N, CA, C and O of each residue as an XYZ file, in Angstrom:
624
protein
N     -70.825    -46.337    -17.187
C     -69.772    -46.462    -16.210
C     -69.874    -45.340    -15.202
O     -70.238    -44.213    -15.536
N     -69.547    -45.664    -13.958
C     -69.650    -44.735    -12.841
C     -68.534    -43.724    -12.781
O     -68.251    -43.072    -13.786
N     -67.894    -43.568    -11.653
C     -66.983    -42.477    -11.305
C     -65.701    -42.375    -12.111
O     -65.538    -42.966    -13.178
N     -64.806    -41.591    -11.536
C     -63.503    -41.349    -12.165
C     -62.709    -42.647    -12.254
O     -62.915    -43.574    -11.470
N     -61.799    -42.698    -13.221
C     -60.927    -43.877    -13.288
C     -60.063    -43.992    -12.029
O     -59.639    -42.981    -11.468
N     -59.813    -45.189    -11.603
C     -58.938    -45.475    -10.468
C     -57.558    -45.777    -11.042
O     -57.372    -46.794    -11.711
N     -56.590    -44.898    -10.784
C     -55.252    -45.066    -11.340
C     -54.309    -45.581    -10.260
O     -54.238    -45.024     -9.165
N     -53.591    -46.639    -10.578
C     -52.631    -47.223     -9.654
C     -51.221    -47.049    -10.210
O     -51.007    -47.114    -11.420
N     -50.265    -46.826     -9.312
C     -48.857    -46.726     -9.705
C     -48.302    -48.138     -9.800
O     -48.004    -48.767     -8.785
N     -48.167    -48.625    -11.011
C     -47.732    -50.012    -11.183
C     -46.245    -50.177    -10.963
O     -45.478    -49.215    -11.019
N     -45.855    -51.402    -10.715
C     -44.454    -51.775    -10.671
C     -44.010    -52.014    -12.106
O     -44.465    -51.323    -13.018
N     -43.164    -52.944    -12.308
C     -42.633    -53.297    -13.620
C     -41.811    -52.178    -14.228
O     -41.538    -52.185    -15.428
N     -41.416    -51.220    -13.410
C     -40.538    -50.166    -13.875
C     -39.133    -50.768    -13.990
O     -38.743    -51.564    -13.136
N     -38.372    -50.410    -15.013
C     -37.039    -51.016    -15.188
C     -36.136    -50.908    -13.960
O     -35.367    -51.828    -13.679
N     -36.219    -49.804    -13.231
C     -35.384    -49.670    -12.030
C     -35.792    -50.669    -10.964
O     -34.935    -51.276    -10.322
N     -37.086    -50.847    -10.768
C     -37.551    -51.791     -9.756
C     -37.224    -53.226    -10.161
O     -36.751    -54.014     -9.343
N     -37.476    -53.556    -11.411
C     -37.194    -54.907    -11.889
C     -35.703    -55.223    -11.766
O     -35.334    -56.285    -11.263
N     -34.846    -54.306    -12.223
C     -33.404    -54.566    -12.189
C     -32.881    -54.629    -10.754
O     -31.974    -55.411    -10.468
N     -33.428    -53.830     -9.859
C     -32.978    -53.853     -8.467
C     -33.399    -55.147     -7.785
O     -32.609    -55.747     -7.056
N     -34.628    -55.579     -8.014
C     -35.075    -56.849     -7.435
C     -34.288    -58.026     -8.003
O     -33.948    -58.959     -7.276
N     -33.999    -57.981     -9.300
C     -33.199    -59.042     -9.916
C     -31.785    -59.049     -9.344
O     -31.238    -60.115     -9.062
N     -31.193    -57.878     -9.173
C     -29.849    -57.786     -8.583
C     -29.848    -58.333     -7.161
O     -28.914    -59.033     -6.771
N     -30.884    -58.023     -6.379
C     -30.981    -58.536     -5.012
C     -31.006    -60.065     -5.014
O     -30.321    -60.706     -4.217
N     -31.790    -60.631     -5.903
C     -31.874    -62.090     -6.007
C     -30.521    -62.695     -6.365
O     -30.076    -63.648     -5.724
N     -29.871    -62.150     -7.379
C     -28.583    -62.685     -7.831
C     -27.511    -62.546     -6.751
O     -26.765    -63.489     -6.488
N     -27.435    -61.377     -6.129
C     -26.428    -61.155     -5.086
C     -26.694    -62.061     -3.888
O     -25.763    -62.651     -3.339
N     -27.954    -62.176     -3.481
C     -28.279    -63.051     -2.353
C     -27.915    -64.501     -2.610
O     -27.367    -65.174     -1.737
N     -28.221    -64.984     -3.811
C     -27.868    -66.366     -4.166
C     -26.354    -66.539     -4.186
O     -25.835    -67.527     -3.666
N     -25.642    -65.583     -4.784
C     -24.173    -65.661     -4.829
C     -23.582    -65.666     -3.422
O     -22.642    -66.415     -3.155
N     -24.110    -64.853     -2.530
C     -23.612    -64.829     -1.157
C     -23.879    -66.151     -0.450
O     -23.016    -66.648      0.274
N     -25.046    -66.719     -0.647
C     -25.402    -67.967      0.022
C     -24.655    -69.174     -0.538
O     -24.338    -70.111      0.195
N     -24.377    -69.147     -1.832
C     -23.683    -70.292     -2.444
C     -22.169    -70.152     -2.398
O     -21.452    -71.034     -2.869
N     -21.681    -69.066     -1.842
C     -20.237    -68.873     -1.735
C     -19.608    -68.304     -2.984
O     -18.381    -68.269     -3.083
N     -20.400    -67.855     -3.943
C     -19.855    -67.276     -5.166
C     -19.487    -65.821     -5.010
O     -18.978    -65.204     -5.946
N     -19.740    -65.259     -3.830
C     -19.391    -63.861     -3.562
C     -18.882    -63.768     -2.131
O     -19.320    -64.506     -1.248
N     -17.961    -62.860     -1.922
C     -17.421    -62.627     -0.590
C     -18.329    -61.621      0.118
O     -18.708    -60.598     -0.452
N     -18.664    -61.927      1.352
C     -19.476    -61.001      2.142
C     -18.709    -59.693      2.297
O     -17.530    -59.709      2.649
N     -19.363    -58.560      2.038
C     -18.671    -57.277      2.185
C     -18.111    -57.107      3.605
O     -18.714    -57.549      4.583
N     -16.955    -56.462      3.690
C     -16.289    -56.264      4.989
C     -17.200    -55.544      5.967
O     -17.233    -55.884      7.150
N     -17.934    -54.557      5.489
C     -18.819    -53.806      6.384
C     -19.878    -54.712      6.990
O     -20.230    -54.558      8.159
N     -20.387    -55.652      6.210
C     -21.405    -56.581      6.708
C     -20.784    -57.556      7.702
O     -21.343    -57.787      8.774
N     -19.623    -58.135      7.353
C     -18.998    -59.110      8.255
C     -18.509    -58.464      9.545
O     -18.424    -59.131     10.576
N     -18.184    -57.165      9.500
C     -17.744    -56.463     10.701
C     -18.921    -56.014     11.564
O     -18.872    -56.133     12.788
N     -19.965    -55.505     10.940
C     -21.072    -54.892     11.683
C     -22.172    -55.873     12.092
O     -22.938    -55.588     13.013
N     -22.258    -57.021     11.421
C     -23.364    -57.941     11.700
C     -22.835    -59.279     12.197
O     -21.864    -59.805     11.653
N     -23.470    -59.835     13.232
C     -23.117    -61.189     13.659
C     -23.425    -62.185     12.532
O     -24.252    -61.899     11.666
N     -22.767    -63.348     12.537
C     -22.963    -64.322     11.446
C     -24.423    -64.684     11.168
O     -24.808    -64.823     10.007
N     -25.231    -64.836     12.201
C     -26.637    -65.189     11.988
C     -27.363    -64.072     11.239
O     -28.164    -64.339     10.344
N     -27.082    -62.834     11.604
C     -27.724    -61.693     10.943
C     -27.224    -61.574      9.506
O     -27.983    -61.181      8.620
N     -25.954    -61.911      9.264
C     -25.428    -61.903      7.893
C     -26.204    -62.886      7.028
O     -26.546    -62.584      5.885
N     -26.477    -64.058      7.578
C     -27.237    -65.073      6.843
C     -28.664    -64.593      6.590
O     -29.187    -64.748      5.486
N     -29.292    -64.013      7.608
C     -30.654    -63.473      7.452
C     -30.650    -62.387      6.387
O     -31.573    -62.324      5.574
N     -29.632    -61.529      6.371
C     -29.522    -60.448      5.385
C     -29.434    -61.019      3.964
O     -30.145    -60.568      3.066
N     -28.563    -62.008      3.766
C     -28.403    -62.595      2.432
C     -29.674    -63.320      1.992
O     -30.085    -63.213      0.837
N     -30.293    -64.054      2.909
C     -31.550    -64.734      2.567
C     -32.638    -63.696      2.293
O     -33.492    -63.905      1.431
N     -32.609    -62.581      3.021
C     -33.557    -61.490      2.769
C     -33.437    -60.957      1.352
O     -34.443    -60.639      0.718
N     -32.211    -60.859      0.850
C     -32.015    -60.418     -0.536
C     -32.662    -61.399     -1.513
O     -33.290    -60.992     -2.490
N     -32.504    -62.674     -1.242
C     -33.105    -63.702     -2.104
C     -34.630    -63.602     -2.056
O     -35.291    -63.597     -3.094
N     -35.177    -63.524     -0.852
C     -36.631    -63.442     -0.686
C     -37.175    -62.179     -1.345
O     -38.180    -62.225     -2.054
N     -36.506    -61.046     -1.107
C     -36.952    -59.779     -1.692
C     -37.008    -59.876     -3.210
O     -38.006    -59.513     -3.831
N     -35.927    -60.370     -3.795
C     -35.872    -60.474     -5.245
C     -36.898    -61.442     -5.805
O     -37.626    -61.110     -6.741
N     -36.958    -62.633     -5.238
C     -37.862    -63.657     -5.765
C     -39.326    -63.256     -5.587
O     -40.099    -63.298     -6.544
N     -39.707    -62.870     -4.380
C     -41.110    -62.535     -4.111
C     -41.510    -61.276     -4.878
O     -42.596    -61.218     -5.455
N     -40.632    -60.263     -4.884
C     -40.943    -59.035     -5.612
C     -41.126    -59.268     -7.102
O     -42.066    -58.749     -7.706
N     -40.229    -60.048     -7.696
C     -40.331    -60.333     -9.131
C     -41.567    -61.173     -9.452
O     -42.210    -60.961    -10.480
N     -41.898    -62.116     -8.587
C     -43.123    -62.899     -8.793
C     -44.333    -61.974     -8.747
O     -45.246    -62.098     -9.564
N     -44.341    -61.042     -7.789
C     -45.440    -60.088     -7.690
C     -45.567    -59.223     -8.931
O     -46.676    -58.945     -9.388
N     -44.430    -58.796     -9.481
C     -44.456    -57.976    -10.690
C     -44.947    -58.759    -11.901
O     -45.588    -58.204    -12.793
N     -44.642    -60.048    -11.924
C     -45.033    -60.885    -13.062
C     -46.433    -61.469    -12.904
O     -46.965    -62.069    -13.838
N     -47.026    -61.297    -11.733
C     -48.345    -61.872    -11.452
C     -49.363    -61.341    -12.458
O     -49.309    -60.168    -12.826
N     -50.281    -62.182    -12.906
C     -51.279    -61.731    -13.893
C     -52.102    -60.557    -13.381
O     -52.475    -60.510    -12.209
N     -52.379    -59.614    -14.268
C     -53.159    -58.424    -13.894
C     -54.582    -58.787    -13.492
O     -55.274    -57.976    -12.877
N     -55.025    -59.983    -13.829
C     -56.373    -60.398    -13.455
C     -56.474    -60.659    -11.954
O     -57.573    -60.698    -11.401
N     -55.335    -60.835    -11.299
C     -55.294    -61.026     -9.844
C     -54.429    -59.921     -9.249
O     -53.421    -60.190     -8.594
N     -54.832    -58.679     -9.483
C     -54.044    -57.500     -9.127
C     -53.708    -57.436     -7.639
O     -52.574    -57.120     -7.280
N     -54.665    -57.728     -6.777
C     -54.420    -57.652     -5.333
C     -53.317    -58.611     -4.897
O     -52.459    -58.245     -4.093
N     -53.335    -59.818     -5.415
C     -52.304    -60.788     -5.055
C     -50.941    -60.326     -5.545
O     -49.954    -60.426     -4.816
N     -50.876    -59.825     -6.762
C     -49.609    -59.326     -7.296
C     -49.077    -58.159     -6.496
O     -47.883    -58.088     -6.207
N     -49.969    -57.232     -6.134
C     -49.542    -56.085     -5.327
C     -49.075    -56.524     -3.937
O     -48.108    -55.977     -3.405
N     -49.748    -57.496     -3.357
C     -49.349    -57.994     -2.028
C     -47.959    -58.625     -2.081
O     -47.145    -58.410     -1.182
N     -47.686    -59.398     -3.120
C     -46.360    -60.003     -3.262
C     -45.291    -58.941     -3.508
O     -44.206    -58.991     -2.929
N     -45.615    -57.978     -4.377
C     -44.673    -56.889     -4.636
C     -44.413    -56.107     -3.350
O     -43.273    -55.737     -3.072
N     -45.453    -55.855     -2.569
C     -45.330    -55.149     -1.302
C     -44.364    -55.878     -0.367
O     -43.490    -55.258      0.238
N     -44.525    -57.181     -0.256
C     -43.630    -57.967      0.601
C     -42.199    -57.908      0.084
O     -41.262    -57.749      0.866
N     -42.026    -58.033     -1.222
C     -40.685    -57.999     -1.797
C     -39.971    -56.680     -1.563
O     -38.804    -56.670     -1.172
N     -40.657    -55.563     -1.797
C     -39.985    -54.269     -1.616
C     -39.779    -53.959     -0.136
O     -38.831    -53.253      0.209
N     -40.636    -54.465      0.746
C     -40.423    -54.268      2.183
C     -39.164    -54.993      2.636
O     -38.359    -54.435      3.382
N     -38.989    -56.227      2.194
C     -37.789    -56.982      2.570
C     -36.547    -56.344      1.933
O     -35.496    -56.266      2.570
N     -36.666    -55.890      0.685
C     -35.545    -55.207      0.043
C     -35.198    -53.922      0.787
O     -34.023    -53.623      0.999
N     -36.214    -53.163      1.182
C     -35.974    -51.946      1.950
C     -35.251    -52.236      3.252
O     -34.332    -51.512      3.635
N     -35.665    -53.297      3.931
C     -35.010    -53.673      5.189
C     -33.558    -54.097      4.951
O     -32.662    -53.680      5.685
N     -33.328    -54.919      3.934
C     -31.972    -55.395      3.642
C     -31.062    -54.241      3.217
O     -29.909    -54.172      3.644
N     -31.566    -53.348      2.390
C     -30.757    -52.204      1.948
C     -30.486    -51.251      3.111
O     -29.398    -50.683      3.206
N     -31.462    -51.075      3.989
C     -31.258    -50.239      5.169
C     -30.190    -50.851      6.071
O     -29.320    -50.142      6.575
N     -30.253    -52.158      6.273
C     -29.239    -52.846      7.088
C     -27.847    -52.643      6.498
O     -26.898    -52.348      7.224
N     -27.728    -52.798      5.200
C     -26.428    -52.663      4.543
C     -25.924    -51.218      4.636
O     -24.739    -50.988      4.876
N     -26.820    -50.253      4.446
C     -26.421    -48.845      4.556
C     -25.869    -48.540      5.941
O     -24.829    -47.898      6.081
N     -26.575    -49.006      6.956
C     -26.127    -48.778      8.332
C     -24.767    -49.435      8.551
O     -23.879    -48.838      9.160
N     -24.602    -50.655      8.061
C     -23.318    -51.345      8.215
C     -22.198    -50.591      7.507
O     -21.104    -50.444      8.052
N     -22.468    -50.115      6.294
C     -21.449    -49.367      5.551
C     -20.991    -48.138      6.319
O     -19.792    -47.924      6.500
N     -21.940    -47.332      6.769
C     -21.591    -46.090      7.468
C     -20.990    -46.363      8.842
O     -20.103    -45.632      9.284
N     -21.464    -47.414      9.528
C     -20.937    -47.736     10.853
C     -19.476    -48.167     10.776
O     -18.677    -47.837     11.653
N     -19.138    -48.897      9.738
C     -17.777    -49.424      9.609
C     -16.847    -48.423      8.930
O     -15.702    -48.265      9.353
N     -17.312    -47.758      7.905
C     -16.426    -46.929      7.075
C     -16.637    -45.427      7.195
O     -15.842    -44.652      6.664
N     -17.682    -45.005      7.875
C     -17.922    -43.568      8.031
C     -18.015    -42.854      6.692
O     -18.707    -43.310      5.782
N     -17.316    -41.738      6.578
C     -17.380    -40.913      5.364
C     -16.816    -41.623      4.143
O     -17.143    -41.255      3.015
N     -15.978    -42.629      4.342
C     -15.441    -43.382      3.202
C     -16.535    -44.184      2.498
O     -16.341    -44.648      1.375
N     -17.665    -44.344      3.146
C     -18.772    -45.131      2.569
C     -19.696    -44.282      1.714
O     -20.736    -44.766      1.268
N     -19.341    -43.032      1.479
C     -20.282    -42.132      0.806
C     -20.692    -42.644     -0.579
O     -21.860    -42.528     -0.948
N     -19.773    -43.199     -1.340
C     -20.123    -43.676     -2.690
C     -21.043    -44.899     -2.615
O     -22.168    -44.861     -3.114
N     -20.577    -45.960     -2.007
C     -21.392    -47.177     -1.906
C     -22.618    -46.931     -1.038
O     -23.721    -47.365     -1.371
N     -22.421    -46.236      0.074
C     -23.527    -45.974      0.982
C     -24.607    -45.115      0.352
O     -25.794    -45.304      0.618
N     -24.195    -44.166     -0.487
C     -25.171    -43.318     -1.164
C     -26.064    -44.116     -2.092
O     -27.277    -43.910     -2.126
N     -25.467    -45.024     -2.841
C     -26.264    -45.836     -3.766
C     -27.150    -46.830     -3.021
O     -28.316    -47.010     -3.372
N     -26.600    -47.472     -1.996
C     -27.398    -48.445     -1.243
C     -28.514    -47.733     -0.480
O     -29.626    -48.252     -0.377
N     -28.223    -46.561      0.048
C     -29.268    -45.779      0.728
C     -30.368    -45.389     -0.248
O     -31.544    -45.376      0.114
N     -29.994    -45.071     -1.482
C     -30.996    -44.728     -2.498
C     -31.904    -45.922     -2.791
O     -33.107    -45.751     -2.985
N     -31.342    -47.121     -2.823
C     -32.155    -48.324     -3.022
C     -33.111    -48.502     -1.841
O     -34.278    -48.845     -2.031
N     -32.619    -48.269     -0.630
C     -33.480    -48.387      0.556
C     -34.624    -47.380      0.485
O     -35.783    -47.735      0.700
N     -34.299    -46.121      0.182
C     -35.322    -45.078      0.109
C     -36.332    -45.394     -0.998
O     -37.538    -45.253     -0.797
N     -35.846    -45.817     -2.157
C     -36.745    -46.157     -3.268
C     -37.648    -47.329     -2.901
O     -38.822    -47.350     -3.273
N     -37.106    -48.301     -2.174
C     -37.911    -49.456     -1.760
C     -39.024    -49.027     -0.823
O     -40.169    -49.447     -0.990
N     -38.703    -48.193      0.165
C     -39.723    -47.732      1.105
C     -40.728    -46.826      0.411
O     -41.914    -46.848      0.740
N     -40.266    -46.032     -0.543
C     -41.161    -45.161     -1.312
C     -42.167    -46.009     -2.089
O     -43.364    -45.725     -2.095
N     -41.653    -47.067     -2.750
C     -42.544    -47.961     -3.500
C     -43.513    -48.661     -2.558
O     -44.675    -48.874     -2.906
N     -43.041    -49.019     -1.365
C     -43.890    -49.654     -0.366
C     -45.076    -48.746     -0.045
O     -46.214    -49.210      0.021
N     -44.810    -47.452      0.155
C     -45.876    -46.492      0.436
C     -46.838    -46.404     -0.746
O     -48.053    -46.375     -0.552
N     -46.301    -46.361     -1.976
C     -47.176    -46.306     -3.155
C     -48.126    -47.498     -3.196
O     -49.314    -47.343     -3.482
N     -47.603    -48.682     -2.911
C     -48.437    -49.885     -2.959
C     -49.499    -49.842     -1.865
O     -50.653    -50.196     -2.108
N     -49.119    -49.412     -0.663
C     -50.099    -49.290      0.428
C     -51.225    -48.340      0.007
O     -52.401    -48.636      0.217
N     -50.863    -47.208     -0.582
C     -51.881    -46.242     -1.032
C     -52.761    -46.839     -2.128
O     -53.974    -46.628     -2.136
N     -52.152    -47.586     -3.054
C     -52.941    -48.243     -4.103
C     -53.909    -49.262     -3.511
O     -55.062    -49.348     -3.932
N     -53.440    -50.029     -2.539
C     -54.315    -51.013     -1.904
C     -55.472    -50.332     -1.171
O     -56.594    -50.839     -1.171
N     -55.201    -49.196     -0.554
C     -56.280    -48.439      0.101
C     -57.284    -47.936     -0.925
O     -58.491    -48.004     -0.694
N     -56.793    -47.424     -2.070
C     -57.698    -46.953     -3.124
C     -58.586    -48.102     -3.615
O     -59.790    -47.926     -3.803
N     -57.993    -49.257     -3.818
C     -58.775    -50.416     -4.253
C     -59.795    -50.814     -3.192
O     -60.934    -51.159     -3.506
N     -59.367    -50.760     -1.931
C     -60.277    -51.101     -0.838
C     -61.446    -50.145     -0.746
O     -62.584    -50.576     -0.557
N     -61.184    -48.841     -0.877
C     -62.271    -47.850     -0.835
C     -63.229    -48.051     -2.004
O     -64.446    -47.954     -1.844
N     -62.676    -48.329     -3.174
C     -63.534    -48.553     -4.342
C     -64.406    -49.787     -4.121
O     -65.572    -49.803     -4.514
N     -63.842    -50.819     -3.494
C     -64.618    -52.032     -3.225
C     -65.691    -51.763     -2.181
O     -66.804    -52.279     -2.287
N     -65.364    -50.949     -1.159
C     -66.346    -50.618     -0.124
C     -67.538    -49.870     -0.697
O     -68.677    -50.073     -0.276
N     -67.262    -49.010     -1.652
C     -68.322    -48.224     -2.270
C     -69.077    -49.069     -3.290
O     -70.164    -48.697     -3.731
N     -68.503    -50.191     -3.657
C     -69.141    -51.053     -4.644
C     -68.925    -50.580     -6.061
O     -69.704    -50.896     -6.960
N     -67.856    -49.816     -6.256
C     -67.614    -49.249     -7.580
C     -66.586    -50.023     -8.391
O     -66.272    -49.622     -9.511
N     -66.067    -51.086     -7.880
C     -64.966    -51.742     -8.580
C     -65.349    -52.180     -9.982
O     -64.493    -52.217    -10.867
N     -66.580    -52.505    -10.202
C     -66.974    -52.935    -11.534
C     -67.387    -51.753    -12.412
O     -67.391    -51.852    -13.639
N     -67.732    -50.638    -11.773
C     -68.197    -49.486    -12.533
C     -67.102    -48.468    -12.816
O     -67.276    -47.593    -13.664
N     -65.977    -48.570    -12.117
C     -64.913    -47.582    -12.260
C     -63.797    -48.184    -13.107
O     -63.291    -49.261    -12.792
N     -63.409    -47.491    -14.186
C     -62.296    -48.025    -14.978
C     -61.012    -48.021    -14.168
O     -60.740    -47.065    -13.442
N     -60.233    -49.064    -14.283
C     -58.962    -49.178    -13.590
C     -57.846    -48.888    -14.573
O     -57.683    -49.602    -15.563
N     -57.076    -47.841    -14.304
C     -55.950    -47.490    -15.153
C     -54.665    -47.780    -14.412
O     -54.487    -47.349    -13.272
N     -53.777    -48.500    -15.047
C     -52.453    -48.734    -14.499
C     -51.533    -47.749    -15.190
O     -51.609    -47.574    -16.406
N     -50.650    -47.093    -14.416
C     -49.899    -45.994    -14.999
C     -49.077    -46.385    -16.217
O     -48.711    -45.518    -17.011
N     -48.784    -47.645    -16.383
C     -48.085    -48.098    -17.591
C     -48.998    -48.246    -18.792
O     -48.529    -48.438    -19.913
N     -50.312    -48.157    -18.562
C     -51.286    -48.341    -19.649
C     -51.636    -47.042    -20.364
O     -52.359    -47.055    -21.360
N     -51.130    -45.933    -19.865
C     -51.495    -44.642    -20.456
C     -50.901    -44.468    -21.814
O     -51.110    -43.436    -22.451
C-alpha cells in the first residue's frame, strides 16, 4: 500500500442526524398545517419566501439524511447529497436567525442563539465536506485512491 491514510470527517454524527431529522419534521408540519408559522417568520418574510423556507427545511432534512444513509461504497454521491442538505439547512437556519433578530431584537437571544448555532454548524459541516471532496479529488488525481487506505473518522 502507498501513502498515508486519507481520513475524512464523516457525517452520521448524532447532532447532524437529529438536526436534519428535526428540519424534515418541522418543514412537513409547517407545510401540512400541523404547525403555526413562527411570528418572526410571518412578519419578516413575504408569504412566498415563507413557503420556500419551509420547503427548504424539508429538502435539507430529506436530502441530508439520504446522503448520510447512502452506502459507503458510493462515498462521493453520499457526500454530495449531504453537502446539498447541510447547505440548504444552513441557508434556512440563517434566514430564520435573521428573521428572529429583525423582529424581536434582544428578546430573540434564546431562540436566536440556538438557531444561529444550527446555521453555524451547518456551514461548518459544509466546509468539512468541501475539504473532504478536495482530498478525495487530489488522491484521485495522483492515482492513489486504490493504494491509500481510506479512514472515516467513525471507523477509528
